[in-house]
Short mmCIF file of C-alpha atoms in Angstrom, two decimals:
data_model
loop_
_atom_site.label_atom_id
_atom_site.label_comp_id
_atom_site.label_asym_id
_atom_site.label_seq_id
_atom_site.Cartn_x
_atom_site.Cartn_y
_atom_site.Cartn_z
CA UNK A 292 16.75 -14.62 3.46
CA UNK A 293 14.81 -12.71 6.10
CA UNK A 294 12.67 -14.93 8.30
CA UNK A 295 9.20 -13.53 9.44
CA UNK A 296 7.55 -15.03 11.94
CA UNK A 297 3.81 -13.70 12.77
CA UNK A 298 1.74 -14.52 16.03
CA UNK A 299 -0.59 -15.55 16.77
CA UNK A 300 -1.51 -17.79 13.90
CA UNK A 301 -5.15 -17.65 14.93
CA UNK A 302 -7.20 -14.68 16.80
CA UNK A 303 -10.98 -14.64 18.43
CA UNK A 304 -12.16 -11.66 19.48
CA UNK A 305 -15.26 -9.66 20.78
CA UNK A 306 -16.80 -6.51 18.49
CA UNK A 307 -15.20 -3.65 20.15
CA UNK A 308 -12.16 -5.53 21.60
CA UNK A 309 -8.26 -4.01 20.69
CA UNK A 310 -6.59 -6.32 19.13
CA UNK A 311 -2.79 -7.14 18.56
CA UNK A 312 -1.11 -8.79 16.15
CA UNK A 313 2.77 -9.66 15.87
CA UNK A 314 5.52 -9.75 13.45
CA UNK A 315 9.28 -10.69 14.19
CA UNK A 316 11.84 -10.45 12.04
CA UNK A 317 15.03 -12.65 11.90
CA UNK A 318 17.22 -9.28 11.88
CA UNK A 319 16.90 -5.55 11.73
CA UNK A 320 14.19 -4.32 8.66
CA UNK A 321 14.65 -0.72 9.24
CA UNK A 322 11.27 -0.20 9.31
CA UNK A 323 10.19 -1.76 5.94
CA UNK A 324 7.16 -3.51 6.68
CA UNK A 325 3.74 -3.77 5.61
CA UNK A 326 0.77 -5.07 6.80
CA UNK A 327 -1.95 -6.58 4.53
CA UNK A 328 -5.39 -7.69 5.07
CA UNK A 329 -7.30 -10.60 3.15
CA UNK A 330 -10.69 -11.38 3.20
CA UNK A 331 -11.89 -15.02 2.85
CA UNK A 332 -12.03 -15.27 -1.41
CA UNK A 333 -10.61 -11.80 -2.08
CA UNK A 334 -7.00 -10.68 -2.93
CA UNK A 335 -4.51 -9.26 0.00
CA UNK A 336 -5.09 -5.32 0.49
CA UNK A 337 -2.82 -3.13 1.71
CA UNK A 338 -3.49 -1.63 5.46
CA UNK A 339 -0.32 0.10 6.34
CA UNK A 340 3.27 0.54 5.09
CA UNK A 341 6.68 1.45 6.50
CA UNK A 342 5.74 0.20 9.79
CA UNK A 343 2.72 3.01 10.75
CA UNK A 344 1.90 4.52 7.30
CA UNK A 345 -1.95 4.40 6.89
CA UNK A 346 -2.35 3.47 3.51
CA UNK A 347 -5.38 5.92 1.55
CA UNK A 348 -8.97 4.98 2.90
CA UNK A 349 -7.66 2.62 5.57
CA UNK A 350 -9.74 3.34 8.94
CA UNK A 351 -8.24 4.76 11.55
CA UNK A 352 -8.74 1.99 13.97
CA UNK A 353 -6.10 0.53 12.29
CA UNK A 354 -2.29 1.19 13.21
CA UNK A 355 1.18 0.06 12.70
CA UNK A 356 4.38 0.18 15.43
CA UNK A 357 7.97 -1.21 15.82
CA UNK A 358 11.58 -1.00 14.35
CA UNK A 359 14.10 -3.04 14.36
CA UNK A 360 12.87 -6.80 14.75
CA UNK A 361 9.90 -6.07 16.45
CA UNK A 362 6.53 -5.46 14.56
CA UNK A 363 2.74 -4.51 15.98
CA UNK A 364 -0.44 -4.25 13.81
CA UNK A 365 -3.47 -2.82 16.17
CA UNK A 366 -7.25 -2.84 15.86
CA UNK A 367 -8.02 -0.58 18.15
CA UNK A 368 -11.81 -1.21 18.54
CA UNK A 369 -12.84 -4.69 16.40
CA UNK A 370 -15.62 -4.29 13.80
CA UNK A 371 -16.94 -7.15 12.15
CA UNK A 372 -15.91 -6.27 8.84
CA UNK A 373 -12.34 -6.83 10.10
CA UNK A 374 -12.53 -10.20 10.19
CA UNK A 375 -9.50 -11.12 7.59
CA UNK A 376 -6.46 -13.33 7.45
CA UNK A 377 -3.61 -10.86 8.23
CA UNK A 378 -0.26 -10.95 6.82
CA UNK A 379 3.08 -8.79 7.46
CA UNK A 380 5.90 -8.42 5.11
CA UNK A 381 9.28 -7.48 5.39
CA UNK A 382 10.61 -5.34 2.04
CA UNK A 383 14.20 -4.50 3.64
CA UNK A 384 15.88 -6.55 1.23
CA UNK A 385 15.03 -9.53 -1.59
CA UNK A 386 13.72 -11.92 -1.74
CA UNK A 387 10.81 -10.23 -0.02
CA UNK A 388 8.37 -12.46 2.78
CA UNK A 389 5.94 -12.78 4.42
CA UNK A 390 4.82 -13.55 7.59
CA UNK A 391 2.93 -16.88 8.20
CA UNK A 392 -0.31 -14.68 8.47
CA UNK A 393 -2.76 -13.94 11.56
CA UNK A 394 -6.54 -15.48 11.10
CA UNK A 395 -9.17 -13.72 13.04
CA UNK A 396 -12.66 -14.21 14.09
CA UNK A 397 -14.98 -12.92 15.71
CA UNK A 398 -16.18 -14.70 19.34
CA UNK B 186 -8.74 3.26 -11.21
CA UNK B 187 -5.90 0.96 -10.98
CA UNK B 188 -7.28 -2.57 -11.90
CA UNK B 189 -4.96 -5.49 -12.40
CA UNK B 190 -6.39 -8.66 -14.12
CA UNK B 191 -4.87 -11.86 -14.44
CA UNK B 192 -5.27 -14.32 -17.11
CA UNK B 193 -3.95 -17.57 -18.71
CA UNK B 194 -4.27 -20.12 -15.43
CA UNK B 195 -5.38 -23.37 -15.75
CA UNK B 196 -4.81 -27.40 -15.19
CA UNK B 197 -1.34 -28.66 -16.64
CA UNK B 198 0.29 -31.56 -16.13
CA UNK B 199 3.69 -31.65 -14.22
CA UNK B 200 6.62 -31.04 -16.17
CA UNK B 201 4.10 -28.86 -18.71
CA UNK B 202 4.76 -24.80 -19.58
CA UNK B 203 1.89 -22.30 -18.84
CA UNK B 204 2.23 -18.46 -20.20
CA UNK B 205 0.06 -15.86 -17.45
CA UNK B 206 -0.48 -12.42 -18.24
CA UNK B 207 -1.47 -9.48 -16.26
CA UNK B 208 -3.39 -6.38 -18.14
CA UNK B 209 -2.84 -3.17 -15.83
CA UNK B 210 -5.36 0.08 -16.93
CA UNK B 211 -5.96 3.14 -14.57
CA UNK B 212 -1.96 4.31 -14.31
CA UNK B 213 1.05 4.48 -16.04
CA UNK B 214 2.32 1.12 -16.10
CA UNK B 215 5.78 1.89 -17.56
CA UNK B 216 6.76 4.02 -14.48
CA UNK B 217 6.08 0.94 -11.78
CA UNK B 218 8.25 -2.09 -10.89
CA UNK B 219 5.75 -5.16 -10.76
CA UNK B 220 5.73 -8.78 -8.86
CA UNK B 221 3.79 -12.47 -9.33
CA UNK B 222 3.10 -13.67 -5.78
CA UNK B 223 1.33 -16.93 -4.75
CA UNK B 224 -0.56 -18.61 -2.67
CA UNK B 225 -1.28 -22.58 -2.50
CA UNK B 226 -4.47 -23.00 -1.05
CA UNK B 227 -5.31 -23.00 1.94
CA UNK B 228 -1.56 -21.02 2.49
CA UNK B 229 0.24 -18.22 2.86
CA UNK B 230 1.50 -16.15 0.57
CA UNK B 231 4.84 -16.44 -1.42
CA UNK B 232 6.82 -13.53 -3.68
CA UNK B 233 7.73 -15.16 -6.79
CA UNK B 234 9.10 -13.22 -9.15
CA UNK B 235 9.56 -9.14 -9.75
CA UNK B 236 10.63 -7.16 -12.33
CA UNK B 237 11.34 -3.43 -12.95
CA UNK B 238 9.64 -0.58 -14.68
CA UNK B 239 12.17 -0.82 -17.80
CA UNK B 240 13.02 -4.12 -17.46
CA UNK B 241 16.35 -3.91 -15.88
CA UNK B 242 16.14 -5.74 -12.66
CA UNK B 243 14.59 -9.14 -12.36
CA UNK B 244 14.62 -10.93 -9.69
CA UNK B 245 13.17 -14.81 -8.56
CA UNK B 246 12.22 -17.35 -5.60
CA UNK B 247 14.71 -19.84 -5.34
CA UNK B 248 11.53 -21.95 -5.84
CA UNK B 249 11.11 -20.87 -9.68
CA UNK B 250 14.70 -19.64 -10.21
CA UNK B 251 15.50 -21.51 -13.75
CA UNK B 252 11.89 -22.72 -14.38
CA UNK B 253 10.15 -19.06 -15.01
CA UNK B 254 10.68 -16.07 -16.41
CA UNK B 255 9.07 -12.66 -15.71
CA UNK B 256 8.66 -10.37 -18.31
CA UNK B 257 6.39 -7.20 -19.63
CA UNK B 258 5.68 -5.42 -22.72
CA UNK B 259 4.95 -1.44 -21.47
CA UNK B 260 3.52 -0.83 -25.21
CA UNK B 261 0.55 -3.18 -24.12
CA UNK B 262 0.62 -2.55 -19.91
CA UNK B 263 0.77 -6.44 -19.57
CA UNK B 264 3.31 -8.87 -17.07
CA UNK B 265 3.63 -12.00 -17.64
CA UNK B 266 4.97 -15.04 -16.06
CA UNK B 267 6.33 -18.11 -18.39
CA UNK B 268 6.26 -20.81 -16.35
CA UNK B 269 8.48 -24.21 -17.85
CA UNK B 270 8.84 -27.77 -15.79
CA UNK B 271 5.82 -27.40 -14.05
CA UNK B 272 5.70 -29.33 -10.46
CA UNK B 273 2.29 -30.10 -8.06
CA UNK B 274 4.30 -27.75 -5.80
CA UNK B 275 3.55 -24.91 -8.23
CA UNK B 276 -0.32 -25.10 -8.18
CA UNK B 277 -1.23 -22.04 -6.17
CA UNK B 278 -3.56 -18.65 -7.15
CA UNK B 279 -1.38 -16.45 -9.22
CA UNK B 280 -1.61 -12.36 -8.19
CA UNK B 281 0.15 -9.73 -10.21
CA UNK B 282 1.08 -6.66 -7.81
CA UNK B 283 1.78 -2.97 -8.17
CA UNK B 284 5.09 -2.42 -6.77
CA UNK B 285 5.97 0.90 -4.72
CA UNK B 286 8.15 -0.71 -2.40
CA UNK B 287 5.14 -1.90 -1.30
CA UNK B 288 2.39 -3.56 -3.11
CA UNK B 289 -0.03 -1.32 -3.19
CA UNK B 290 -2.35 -3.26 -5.41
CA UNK B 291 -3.11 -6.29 -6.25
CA UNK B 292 -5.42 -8.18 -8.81
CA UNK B 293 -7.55 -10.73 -8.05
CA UNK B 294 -5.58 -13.89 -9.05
CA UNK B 295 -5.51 -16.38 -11.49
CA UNK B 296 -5.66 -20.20 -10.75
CA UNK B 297 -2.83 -22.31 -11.51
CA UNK B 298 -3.34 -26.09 -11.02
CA UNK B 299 -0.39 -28.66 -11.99
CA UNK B 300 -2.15 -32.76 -12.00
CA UNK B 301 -1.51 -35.53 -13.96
#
């Protein structure tokens, strides 16, 4: 099975701050991950797919990077209706994970 | 709109079956692959179980591997999971998700507790 392991586990940041959040896979996804977003009592949404694909009515502030291992979700100016648990996940191959997931707050 | 809702959770006692169901409405359900994923509280989340539009592919956690069974009727645009030998490791929220490699939506989860 694929291993994903997402950092930080816990984020505090300022309204207006870019922010940075990490996924690393234990080997080559080809580009088949997805980032998800999960507001305290809600279900996970999804924010971006196939690394930087802006899923429909996403804002822009959000983006997606990487290949290979290596795996980036930006905020690239912090609102405070971002504040979420975010997680990654790999769909390369089955079974399909997830990352350990990224809490932030605001400071 | 796509809307997923979840149904059928509840407390069982370990060892106990449960039966959940997932009614999709707002697109074609027979033409999408579909998934359970949990979450324990207070945890991450976990892929369970997934199954494909017709039925042909099924796959499952090692967790649940032998204990459920995913299935859907495309006549009624409803998933379910049958869940057999219950354990306190099982008690998570339930989610049903649209598959399109991604999961591109989700419904809002059904709580599954397993206590003596």
């Amino acid at each position: 099975d694929i291993q994903m392991t997402q950092s930080p586990s816990f984020l505090s940041a300022s309204v207006g701050d870019r922010v940075t959040i990490n996924c690393k896979a234990s080997q080559n996804i080809n580009k088949y991950l997805d980032w998800y977003q999960q507001k305290h009592g809600e279900a996970p949404k999804l924010l971006i797919y196939n690394t930087n694909n802006l899923q429909t009515g996403i804002p822009s502030r959000f983006s997606g990077s990487g290949s290979g291992t290596d795996y980036t979700l930006t905020i690239s100016s912090l609102q405070p209706e971002d504040v979420a648990t975010y997680f990654c996940l790999q769909h390369s191959s089955r079974p399909r994970t997830f990352g350990g997931g990224t809490k932030l707050e605001l400071k | 709109e796509v809307q997923l809702v979840e149904s059928g959770g509840g407390l069982v006692q370990p060892g106990r079956s449960l039966k959940l169901s997932c009614l999709a409405s707002g697109f074609t359900f027979s033409n999408y692959g579909m998934n359970w994923i949990r979450q324990a509280p207070g945890k991450g989340l976990e892929w369970v179980a997934s199954i494909s539009s017709s039925s042909s592919y099924i796959y499952y956690a090692d967790t649940v591997k032998g204990r459920f069974t995913i299935s859907r009727d495309n006549a009624k645009n409803t998933l379910y999971l049958q869940m057999t030998s219950l354990r306190s490791e099982d008690t998570a929220l339930y989610y049903c998700a649209r598959e399109r490699a991604s999961f591109d939506y989700w419904g809002q989860g059904v709580m599954v507790t397993v206590s003596s």
